Tab-separated table of C-alpha atoms in Angstrom:
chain	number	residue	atom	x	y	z
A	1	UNK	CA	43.484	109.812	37.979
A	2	UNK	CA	43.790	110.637	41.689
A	3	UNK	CA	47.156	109.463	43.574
A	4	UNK	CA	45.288	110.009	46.805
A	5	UNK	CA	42.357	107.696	46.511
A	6	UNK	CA	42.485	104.372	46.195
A	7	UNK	CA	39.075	102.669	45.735
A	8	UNK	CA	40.003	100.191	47.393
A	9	UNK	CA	40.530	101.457	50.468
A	10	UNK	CA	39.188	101.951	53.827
A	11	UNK	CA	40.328	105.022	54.854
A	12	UNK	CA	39.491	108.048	51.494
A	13	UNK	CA	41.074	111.131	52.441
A	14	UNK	CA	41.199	114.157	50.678
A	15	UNK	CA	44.156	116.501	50.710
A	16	UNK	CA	44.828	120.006	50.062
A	17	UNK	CA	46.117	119.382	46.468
A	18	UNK	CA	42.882	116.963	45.710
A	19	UNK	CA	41.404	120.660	45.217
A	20	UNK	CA	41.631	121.694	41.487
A	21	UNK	CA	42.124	125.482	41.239
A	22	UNK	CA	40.362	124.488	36.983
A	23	UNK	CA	36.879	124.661	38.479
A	24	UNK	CA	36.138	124.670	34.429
A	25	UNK	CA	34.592	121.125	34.487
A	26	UNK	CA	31.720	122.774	36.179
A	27	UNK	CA	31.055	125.773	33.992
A	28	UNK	CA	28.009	124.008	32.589
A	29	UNK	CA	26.233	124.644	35.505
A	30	UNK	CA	26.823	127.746	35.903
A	31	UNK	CA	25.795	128.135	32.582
A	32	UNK	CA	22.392	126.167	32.179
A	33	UNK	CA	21.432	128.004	35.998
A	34	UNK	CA	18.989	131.366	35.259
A	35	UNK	CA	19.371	134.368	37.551
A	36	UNK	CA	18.136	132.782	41.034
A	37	UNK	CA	14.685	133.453	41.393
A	38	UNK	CA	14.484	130.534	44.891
A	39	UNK	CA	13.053	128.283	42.880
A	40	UNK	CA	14.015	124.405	42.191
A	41	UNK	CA	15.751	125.370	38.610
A	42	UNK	CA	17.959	127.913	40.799
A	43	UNK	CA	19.552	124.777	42.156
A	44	UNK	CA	19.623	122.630	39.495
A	45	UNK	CA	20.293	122.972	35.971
A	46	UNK	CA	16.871	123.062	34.790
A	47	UNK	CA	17.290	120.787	31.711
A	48	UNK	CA	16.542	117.818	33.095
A	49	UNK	CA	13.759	115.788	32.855
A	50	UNK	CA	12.188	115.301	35.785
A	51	UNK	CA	13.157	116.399	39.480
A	52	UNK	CA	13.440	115.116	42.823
A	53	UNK	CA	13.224	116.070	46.118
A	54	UNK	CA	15.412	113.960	49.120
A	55	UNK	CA	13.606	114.898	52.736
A	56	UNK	CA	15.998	115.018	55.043
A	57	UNK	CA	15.389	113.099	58.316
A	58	UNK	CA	14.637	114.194	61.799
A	59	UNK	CA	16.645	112.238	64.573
A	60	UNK	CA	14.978	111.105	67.414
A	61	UNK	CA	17.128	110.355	70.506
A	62	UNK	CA	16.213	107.143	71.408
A	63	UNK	CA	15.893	107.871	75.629
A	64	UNK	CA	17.750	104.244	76.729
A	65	UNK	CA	20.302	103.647	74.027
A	66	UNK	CA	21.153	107.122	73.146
A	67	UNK	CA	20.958	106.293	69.139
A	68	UNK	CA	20.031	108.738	66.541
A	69	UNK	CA	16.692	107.105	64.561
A	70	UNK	CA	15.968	109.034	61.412
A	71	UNK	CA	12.513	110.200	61.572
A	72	UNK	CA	10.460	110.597	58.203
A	73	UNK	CA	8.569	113.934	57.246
A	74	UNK	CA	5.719	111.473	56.773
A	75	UNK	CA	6.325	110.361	60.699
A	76	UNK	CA	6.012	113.249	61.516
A	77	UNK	CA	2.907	114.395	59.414
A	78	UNK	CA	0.850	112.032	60.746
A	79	UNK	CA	1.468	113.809	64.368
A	80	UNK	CA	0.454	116.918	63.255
A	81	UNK	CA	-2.032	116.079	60.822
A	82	UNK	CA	-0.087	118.055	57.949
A	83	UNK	CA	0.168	117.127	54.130
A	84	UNK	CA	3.001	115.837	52.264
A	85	UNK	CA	3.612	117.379	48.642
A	86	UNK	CA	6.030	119.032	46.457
A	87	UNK	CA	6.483	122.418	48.319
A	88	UNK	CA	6.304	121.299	52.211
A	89	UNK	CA	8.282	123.239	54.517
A	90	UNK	CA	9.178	121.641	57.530
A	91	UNK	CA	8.041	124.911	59.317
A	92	UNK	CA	4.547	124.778	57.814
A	93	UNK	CA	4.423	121.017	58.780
A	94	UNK	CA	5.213	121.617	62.634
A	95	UNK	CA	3.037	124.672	62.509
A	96	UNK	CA	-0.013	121.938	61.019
A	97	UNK	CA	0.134	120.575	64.846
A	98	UNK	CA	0.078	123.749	66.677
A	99	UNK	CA	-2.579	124.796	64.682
A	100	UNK	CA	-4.720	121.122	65.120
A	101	UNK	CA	-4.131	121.295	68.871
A	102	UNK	CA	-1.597	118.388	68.729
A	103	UNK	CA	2.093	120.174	69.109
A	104	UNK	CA	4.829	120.252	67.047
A	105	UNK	CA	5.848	116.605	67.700
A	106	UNK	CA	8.797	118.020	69.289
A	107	UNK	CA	10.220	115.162	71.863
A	108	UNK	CA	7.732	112.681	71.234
A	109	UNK	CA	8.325	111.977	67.275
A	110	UNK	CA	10.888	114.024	66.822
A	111	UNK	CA	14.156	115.477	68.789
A	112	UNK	CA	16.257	117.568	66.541
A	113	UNK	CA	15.556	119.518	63.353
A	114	UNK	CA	16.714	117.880	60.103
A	115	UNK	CA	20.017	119.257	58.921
A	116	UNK	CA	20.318	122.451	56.455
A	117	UNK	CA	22.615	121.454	53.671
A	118	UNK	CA	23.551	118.284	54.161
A	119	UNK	CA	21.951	114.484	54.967
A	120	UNK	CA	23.170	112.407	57.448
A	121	UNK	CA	26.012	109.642	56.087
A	122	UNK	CA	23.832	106.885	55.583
A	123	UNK	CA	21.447	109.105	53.266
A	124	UNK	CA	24.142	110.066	51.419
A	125	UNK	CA	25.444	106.543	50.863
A	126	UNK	CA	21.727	105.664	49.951
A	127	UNK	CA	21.582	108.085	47.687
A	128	UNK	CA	24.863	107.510	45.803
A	129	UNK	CA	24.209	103.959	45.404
A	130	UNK	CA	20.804	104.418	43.951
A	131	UNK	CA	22.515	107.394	41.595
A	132	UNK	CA	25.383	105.128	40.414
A	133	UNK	CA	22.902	103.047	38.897
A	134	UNK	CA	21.946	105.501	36.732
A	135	UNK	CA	25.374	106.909	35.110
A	136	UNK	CA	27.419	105.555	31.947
A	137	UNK	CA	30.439	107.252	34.007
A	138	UNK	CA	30.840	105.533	36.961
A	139	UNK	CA	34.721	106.318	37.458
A	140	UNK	CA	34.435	109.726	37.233
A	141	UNK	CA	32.478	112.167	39.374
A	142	UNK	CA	32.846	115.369	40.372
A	143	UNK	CA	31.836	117.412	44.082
A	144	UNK	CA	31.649	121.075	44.614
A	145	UNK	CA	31.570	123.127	48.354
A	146	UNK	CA	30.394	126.048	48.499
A	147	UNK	CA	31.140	128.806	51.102
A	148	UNK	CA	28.659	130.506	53.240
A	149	UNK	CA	28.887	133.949	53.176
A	150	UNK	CA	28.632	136.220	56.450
A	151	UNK	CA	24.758	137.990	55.912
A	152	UNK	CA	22.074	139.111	58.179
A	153	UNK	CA	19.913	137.052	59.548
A	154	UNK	CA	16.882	138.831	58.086
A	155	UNK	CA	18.003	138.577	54.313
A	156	UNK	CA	17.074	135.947	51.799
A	157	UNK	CA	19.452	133.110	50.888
A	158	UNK	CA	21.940	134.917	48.152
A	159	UNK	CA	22.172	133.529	44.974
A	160	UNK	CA	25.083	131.168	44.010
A	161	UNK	CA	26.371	133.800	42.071
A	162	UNK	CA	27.126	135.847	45.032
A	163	UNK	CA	28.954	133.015	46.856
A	164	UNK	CA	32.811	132.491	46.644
A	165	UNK	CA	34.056	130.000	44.131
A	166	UNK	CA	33.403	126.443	44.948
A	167	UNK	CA	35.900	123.861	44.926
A	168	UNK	CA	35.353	120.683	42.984
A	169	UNK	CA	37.299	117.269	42.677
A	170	UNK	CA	37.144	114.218	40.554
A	171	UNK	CA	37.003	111.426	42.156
A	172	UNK	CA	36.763	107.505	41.322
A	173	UNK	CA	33.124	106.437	41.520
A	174	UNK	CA	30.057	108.102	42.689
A	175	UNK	CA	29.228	105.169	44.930
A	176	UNK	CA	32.864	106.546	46.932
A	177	UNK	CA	31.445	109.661	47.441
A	178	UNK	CA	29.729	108.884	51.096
A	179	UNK	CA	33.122	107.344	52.564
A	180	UNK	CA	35.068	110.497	51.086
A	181	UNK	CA	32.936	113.225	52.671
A	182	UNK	CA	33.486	111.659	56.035
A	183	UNK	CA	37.155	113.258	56.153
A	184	UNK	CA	35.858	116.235	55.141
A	185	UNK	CA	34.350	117.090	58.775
A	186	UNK	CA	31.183	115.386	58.081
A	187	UNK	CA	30.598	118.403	55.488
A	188	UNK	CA	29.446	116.992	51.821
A	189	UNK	CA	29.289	118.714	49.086
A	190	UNK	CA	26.436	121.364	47.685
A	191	UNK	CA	26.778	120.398	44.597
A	192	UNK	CA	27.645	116.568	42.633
A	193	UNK	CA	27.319	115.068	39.561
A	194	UNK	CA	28.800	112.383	37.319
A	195	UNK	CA	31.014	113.085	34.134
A	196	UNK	CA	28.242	111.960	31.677
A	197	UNK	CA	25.499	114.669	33.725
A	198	UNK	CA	22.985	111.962	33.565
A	199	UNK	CA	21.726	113.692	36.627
A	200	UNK	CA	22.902	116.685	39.207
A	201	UNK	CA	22.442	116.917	42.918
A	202	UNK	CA	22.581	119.967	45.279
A	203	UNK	CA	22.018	120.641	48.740
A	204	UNK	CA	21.763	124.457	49.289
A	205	UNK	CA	23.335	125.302	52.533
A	206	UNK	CA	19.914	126.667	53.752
A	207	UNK	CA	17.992	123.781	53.026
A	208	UNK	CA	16.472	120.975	54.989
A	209	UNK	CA	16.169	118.682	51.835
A	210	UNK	CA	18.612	117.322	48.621
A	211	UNK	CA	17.219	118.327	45.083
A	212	UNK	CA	18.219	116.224	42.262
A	213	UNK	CA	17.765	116.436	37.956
A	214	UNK	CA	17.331	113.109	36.336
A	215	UNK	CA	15.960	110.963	33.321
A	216	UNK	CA	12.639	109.494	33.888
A	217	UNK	CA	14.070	106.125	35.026
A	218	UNK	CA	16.008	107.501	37.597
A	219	UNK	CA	13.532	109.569	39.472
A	220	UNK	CA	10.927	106.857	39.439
A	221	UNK	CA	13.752	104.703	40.925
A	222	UNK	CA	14.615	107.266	43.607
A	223	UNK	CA	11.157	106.740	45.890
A	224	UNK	CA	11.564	102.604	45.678
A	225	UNK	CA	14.616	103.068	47.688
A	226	UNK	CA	14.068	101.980	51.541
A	227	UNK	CA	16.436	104.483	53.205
A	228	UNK	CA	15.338	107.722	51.201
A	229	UNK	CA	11.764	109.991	51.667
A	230	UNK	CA	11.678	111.072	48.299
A	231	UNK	CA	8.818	113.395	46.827
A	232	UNK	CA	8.643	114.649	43.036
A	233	UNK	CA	9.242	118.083	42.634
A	234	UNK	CA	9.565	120.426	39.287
A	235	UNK	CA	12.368	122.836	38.446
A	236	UNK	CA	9.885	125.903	38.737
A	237	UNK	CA	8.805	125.242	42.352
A	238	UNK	CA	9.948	127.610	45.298
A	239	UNK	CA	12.207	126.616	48.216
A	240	UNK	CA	11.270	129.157	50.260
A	241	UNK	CA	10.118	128.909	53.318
A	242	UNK	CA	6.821	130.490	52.767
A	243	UNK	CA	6.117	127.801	49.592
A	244	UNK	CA	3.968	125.653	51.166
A	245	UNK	CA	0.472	126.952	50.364
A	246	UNK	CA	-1.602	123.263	51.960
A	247	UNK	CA	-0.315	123.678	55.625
A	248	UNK	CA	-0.409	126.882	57.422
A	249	UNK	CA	2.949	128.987	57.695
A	250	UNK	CA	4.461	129.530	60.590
A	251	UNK	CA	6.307	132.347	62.224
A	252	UNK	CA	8.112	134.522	59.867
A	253	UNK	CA	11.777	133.419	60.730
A	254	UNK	CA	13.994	136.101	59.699
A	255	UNK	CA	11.649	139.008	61.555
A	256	UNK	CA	9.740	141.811	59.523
């Protein structure tokens, strides 16, 4: 199927032919998706049954080893005295501290703001193993990127429409797809999902968490797993950064 990757081995690397100029397999996407309206079902294919959302850590620099220790919303919530539920922003959750008198965490739970877009590689390895349990497909899976487009800072997230055409690969097993992305400059993919679309993932390139479309079992399975914050979510929710309407908003980011 692929003469570059051998499941077997140690070192996956994708090469410039691994990219398949037929970006056809993923038409279904694009045409299940309604116009983008920053919403959950503007991510994912809102035809599943139930929806996920994957939190993506906050690293704390441990001060005499120098490690990265992924620090949980939920960590972090209990500094501030904010609320975990389906539409927290991590902005409204820091702003829950300044607002109680208690700071941001910033230093003492926390040191660096989750990432937009992507999880670190052991999330993404979590993940994939607890997907791959979950698929009637597990040799085939396929991985789009998609490109971020020069805007100003004060507009709105475009709409995937509006991006350039993503590139997508098939590759051997979803439980490979961790140990792939790490030769792709530690940049995984915004969008993934398995031949049989049991389920779809995305990380939007402006977001701070992974949202994923499922069966029933598989998004009751997601929040059992140890190395994943996962919350329930619905496809009609907002992403926004002004959705979270339990702890107070912060700052406008992109001005007035």
């Amino acid at each position: 199927m692929n003469r570059h990757v051998d499941p077997n081995s140690e070192s996956l690397v994708w090469l410039v032919d691994d990219v398949l100029e037929d970006t056809s397999h993923g038409d279904w996407i694009a045409q299940t998706l309604p116009r983008f309206e920053y919403t959950v079902g503007s991510l994912v294919p809102p035809i599943f049954t139930l929806y996920s959302r994957v939190l993506h850590p906050a690293p704390r620099i441990d001060p005499d080893t120098g490690e990265r220790v992924p620090v949980r919303w939920a960590e972090v919530a209990v500094h501030t005295g904010g609320v975990i539920h389906q539409t927290v922003e991590w902005g409204s959750l820091l702003q829950a501290g300044v607002h109680h008198g208690v700071g941001d965490g910033s230093g003492i739970v926390w040191n660096q703001k989750p990432d937009e877009g992507d999880m670190p590689e052991d999330q993404f390895a979590a993940l994939a193993d607890a997907l791959v349990q979950h698929i009637t497909t597990p040799d085939d899976c396929w991985f789009r990127l998609l490109g971020r487009p020069r805007r100003s800072r004060h507009e709105p997230s475009p709409s995937r429409s509006a991006r350039p055409h993503p590139l997508s690969r098939q590759l051997p097993a979803a439980r490979h797809r961790a140990r792939c992305r790490t030769h792709l400059g530690r940049v995984g993919p915004n969008l993934w999902w398995p031949q049989d679309r049991a389920w779809c993932v995305a990380s939007d390139i402006d977001l701070m968490s992974t949202y994923i479309g499922s069966s029933t079992a598989c998004a009751l399975a997601l929040p059992a797993h140890p190395d994943l914050e996962v919350i329930d979510t619905s496809s009609s929710r907002k992403v926004t950064w002004d959705s979270d309407h339990i702890n107070p908003l912060p700052p406008r980011p992109y001005g007035q």
